Coordinates of C-alpha atoms in Angstrom, one line a residue:
M26 CA 0.0 2.9 26.1
T27 CA 1.3 4.5 22.7
I28 CA 1.9 3.1 19.3
N29 CA 3.7 4.7 16.4
L30 CA 1.8 5.1 13.3
P31 CA 2.8 7.0 10.1
R32 CA 2.0 10.8 10.6
T33 CA 1.7 11.5 6.9
Y34 CA 1.7 9.2 3.5
E35 CA 5.6 10.1 3.3
D36 CA 6.1 8.1 6.4
I37 CA 4.6 5.0 4.9
T38 CA 7.2 2.4 3.5
I39 CA 7.2 0.3 0.5
K40 CA 7.4 -2.7 2.6
Q41 CA 4.1 -1.7 4.4
I42 CA 2.2 -1.2 1.0
M43 CA 3.6 -4.6 -0.1
Q44 CA 2.2 -6.4 2.7
V45 CA -1.2 -4.5 2.4
G46 CA -1.1 -5.4 -1.4
D47 CA -4.8 -5.2 -2.6
K48 CA -6.2 -6.9 0.2
E49 CA -9.2 -5.4 2.2
L50 CA -7.7 -5.4 5.8
N51 CA -9.8 -5.0 8.9
D52 CA -8.9 -2.2 11.4
I53 CA -7.0 -4.7 13.5
E54 CA -4.8 -6.0 10.6
L55 CA -4.4 -2.3 9.3
V56 CA -3.1 -1.2 12.8
R57 CA -0.6 -4.2 13.0
V58 CA 0.8 -3.8 9.8
F59 CA 1.2 0.1 9.8
A60 CA 2.3 0.2 13.5
G61 CA 4.9 -2.7 12.8
L62 CA 3.5 -4.6 15.6
T63 CA 3.2 -8.5 15.9
H64 CA -0.3 -10.4 16.4
G65 CA 0.3 -10.9 20.1
Q66 CA 1.1 -6.9 20.6
V67 CA -1.9 -5.7 18.7
N68 CA -4.1 -8.1 20.5
E69 CA -3.1 -6.3 23.9
L70 CA -4.2 -2.7 22.5
P71 CA -7.5 -1.4 23.8
Y72 CA -9.8 -1.7 20.9
A73 CA -10.7 2.1 21.0
M74 CA -7.1 2.9 20.2
I75 CA -7.3 0.3 17.0
E76 CA -10.3 2.1 15.6
K77 CA -8.7 5.7 15.9
G78 CA -5.4 4.5 14.8
A79 CA -7.2 2.8 11.9
E80 CA -9.1 5.8 11.0
H81 CA -5.8 8.0 10.7
I82 CA -4.3 5.4 8.4
N83 CA -7.2 5.4 6.1
E84 CA -7.2 9.1 6.2
I85 CA -3.6 9.4 5.1
L86 CA -3.9 6.7 2.6
Q87 CA -6.3 8.9 0.8
Q88 CA -3.7 11.7 0.8
P89 CA -0.5 10.5 -1.2
T90 CA 2.1 13.1 -2.2
S91 CA 2.2 13.4 -6.2
K92 CA 5.7 14.6 -6.6
H93 CA 8.0 12.8 -9.0
F94 CA 11.4 12.5 -7.7
K95 CA 14.5 12.2 -10.4
K96 CA 17.0 11.2 -7.8
I97 CA 16.6 9.5 -4.6
K98 CA 18.9 7.8 -1.9
V99 CA 18.6 4.2 -1.4
G100 CA 20.7 2.7 1.6
G101 CA 22.5 6.2 1.5
V102 CA 23.6 5.9 -2.1
D103 CA 22.3 8.3 -4.8
H104 CA 20.1 6.9 -7.3
G105 CA 18.5 8.1 -10.4
F106 CA 15.2 7.5 -12.2
I107 CA 15.8 6.1 -15.8
P108 CA 16.8 9.4 -17.7
D109 CA 16.1 8.2 -21.2
W110 CA 13.3 5.8 -21.9
S111 CA 14.1 5.7 -25.5
E112 CA 17.5 3.6 -24.4
L113 CA 15.5 1.3 -22.5
K114 CA 16.7 -2.2 -23.0
T115 CA 14.6 -5.3 -23.5
K116 CA 15.7 -6.8 -20.3
E117 CA 14.4 -3.8 -18.4
Y118 CA 11.3 -3.8 -20.3
V119 CA 10.6 -7.6 -19.6
D120 CA 10.9 -7.2 -16.0
L121 CA 9.2 -4.0 -15.7
T122 CA 6.1 -5.3 -17.7
T123 CA 6.3 -8.4 -15.4
Y124 CA 6.3 -6.8 -12.2
C125 CA 4.0 -3.9 -13.3
A126 CA 1.3 -6.6 -13.7
D127 CA 1.0 -6.4 -9.8
A128 CA 2.8 -3.3 -9.1
I129 CA 2.1 -3.1 -5.4
T130 CA 3.2 -6.6 -4.5
N131 CA 6.1 -6.0 -6.5
A132 CA 6.9 -2.3 -5.4
D133 CA 10.6 -3.1 -4.3
K134 CA 11.2 -4.8 -7.7
V135 CA 9.8 -2.1 -9.8
L136 CA 11.4 0.7 -7.9
S137 CA 14.9 -1.4 -8.3
I138 CA 14.4 -0.9 -12.0
L139 CA 13.1 2.5 -11.9
Y140 CA 15.8 3.8 -9.7
R141 CA 19.5 2.9 -9.9
P142 CA 22.8 4.1 -8.7
I143 CA 24.1 7.2 -10.2
T144 CA 27.3 6.6 -12.2
R145 CA 27.7 10.1 -13.3
D146 CA 26.0 13.3 -12.3
I147 CA 26.4 16.8 -14.0
G148 CA 23.8 19.0 -12.9
E149 CA 20.5 17.9 -14.2
K150 CA 21.8 15.4 -16.3
Y151 CA 23.2 12.0 -14.9
D152 CA 23.9 8.5 -16.0
I153 CA 22.7 5.4 -14.0
E154 CA 24.1 1.9 -13.6
D155 CA 23.2 -0.6 -16.3
Y156 CA 20.2 -2.9 -15.2
N157 CA 21.5 -6.5 -14.3
G158 CA 18.3 -7.9 -12.5
T159 CA 16.7 -6.7 -9.2
K160 CA 19.0 -6.4 -6.1
N161 CA 19.1 -4.5 -3.0
L162 CA 15.6 -5.2 -2.4
E163 CA 15.6 -4.7 1.2
A164 CA 16.9 -1.2 1.1
Y165 CA 14.0 -0.2 -1.6
Q166 CA 11.5 -1.9 0.9
E167 CA 12.6 1.0 3.4
L168 CA 11.8 3.8 1.1
S169 CA 8.9 5.9 1.2
A170 CA 5.7 4.7 -0.6
T171 CA 5.7 8.3 -2.0
Y172 CA 8.5 7.3 -4.6
L173 CA 6.4 4.5 -6.0
Y174 CA 3.2 6.8 -6.2
G175 CA 5.2 9.6 -7.8
A176 CA 6.6 7.3 -10.6
L177 CA 2.8 6.1 -11.2
V178 CA 1.7 10.0 -11.5
F179 CA 4.6 10.4 -14.0
F180 CA 3.4 7.4 -16.2
S181 CA 0.0 8.9 -15.8
T182 CA 0.9 12.2 -16.8
I183 CA 2.7 11.1 -19.8
L184 CA -0.6 9.2 -20.9
E185 CA -2.8 12.4 -20.4
D186 CA -0.3 14.4 -22.3
Y187 CA -0.6 11.8 -25.0
K188 CA -4.3 12.0 -25.0
A189 CA -4.3 15.8 -25.3
S190 CA -1.8 15.2 -28.3
L191 CA -4.1 12.7 -29.7
A192 CA -7.0 14.9 -29.7
Q193 CA -5.2 17.7 -31.3
S194 CA -4.1 15.4 -34.2
L195 CA -7.5 14.0 -34.9
I196 CA -8.7 17.7 -35.2
Q197 CA -5.7 18.5 -37.5
A198 CA -6.7 15.4 -39.5
T199 CA -10.2 16.4 -39.8
L200 CA -9.0 20.0 -41.2
E201 CA -6.7 18.4 -43.6
T202 CA -9.5 16.0 -44.8
K203 CA -11.6 18.9 -45.9
K204 CA -8.9 20.0 -48.0
Q205 CA -8.2 17.0 -49.8
I206 CA -11.5 16.6 -51.9
E207 CA -10.1 13.8 -54.2
R208 CA -9.9 11.5 -51.3
P209 CA -13.3 10.3 -49.6
A210 CA -13.2 11.7 -46.0
K211 CA -14.4 8.7 -44.3
R212 CA -11.6 6.6 -45.8
L213 CA -9.0 9.2 -44.8
L214 CA -10.2 9.6 -41.1
A215 CA -9.9 5.8 -40.8
S216 CA -6.4 5.7 -42.1
V217 CA -5.5 8.5 -39.8
G218 CA -7.3 7.7 -36.8
A219 CA -8.1 4.3 -36.4
G220 CA -4.4 2.7 -35.3
I221 CA -4.0 5.7 -32.7
I222 CA -7.4 5.0 -31.2
S223 CA -6.7 1.3 -31.0
S224 CA -3.2 2.0 -29.3
L225 CA -4.9 4.4 -27.0
N226 CA -7.3 1.6 -25.7
W227 CA -4.6 -0.8 -25.7
L228 CA -2.5 1.6 -23.3
K229 CA -5.2 1.9 -20.8
E230 CA -5.4 -1.8 -20.1
T231 CA -2.3 -2.6 -17.8
C232 CA 0.7 -0.5 -16.4
L233 CA 2.5 -2.9 -18.6
K234 CA 1.1 -1.6 -22.0
L235 CA 1.6 1.9 -20.6
I236 CA 5.4 1.3 -20.0
N237 CA 5.5 -0.1 -23.5
W238 CA 4.6 3.0 -25.0
L239 CA 6.7 5.3 -23.1
S240 CA 9.8 4.7 -24.9
Y241 CA 8.0 5.5 -28.2
L242 CA 6.5 8.6 -26.6
L243 CA 9.4 10.0 -25.5
R244 CA 11.4 9.4 -28.7
K245 CA 9.0 11.6 -30.5
S246 CA 8.9 14.5 -28.0

């Protein structure tokens, strides 16, 4: 008896990770979800096969591909990642912040906002369809989970770059303070750094707050 399990992380679908969510599944449920079996089918499997299959799944779940894809195919149609975050509209922001509060359960919706049909494609530059709500979710559920992971890595990278930029800014602020003898150093550092540090803590809390700042950061780059 054989079962079909994902060979690598790229073979895991959005639908599968949505089914798992943040639940801690036992070996039987883990194999059932990732092999696409019914409860009756999985109950007929030798338990030794369940244990081996669960070990394999747990191993590949620890080895996601971190590549960020700017363009992907959804249902055979070319889709592009949001190309200009400074143009993010309120309706996109509201829905993203809502769905990213539970990004795994809402993975199909998150991807349907991040990746939309390309309307004009000129080399590295492209335009995507205006956002009019989440749709075609079944097609997004069939995509590789790699696309979602890559998008989250993209966000994380921007945040890390921001942290590095913040550190450099604080160093520069300290040097400027030394030059401005007429101002109390403590007072100047507070005015320069406090708001930024507060914003950084705010960024860390949730994916929602990270997206809120992406538009600002990319406009400044």
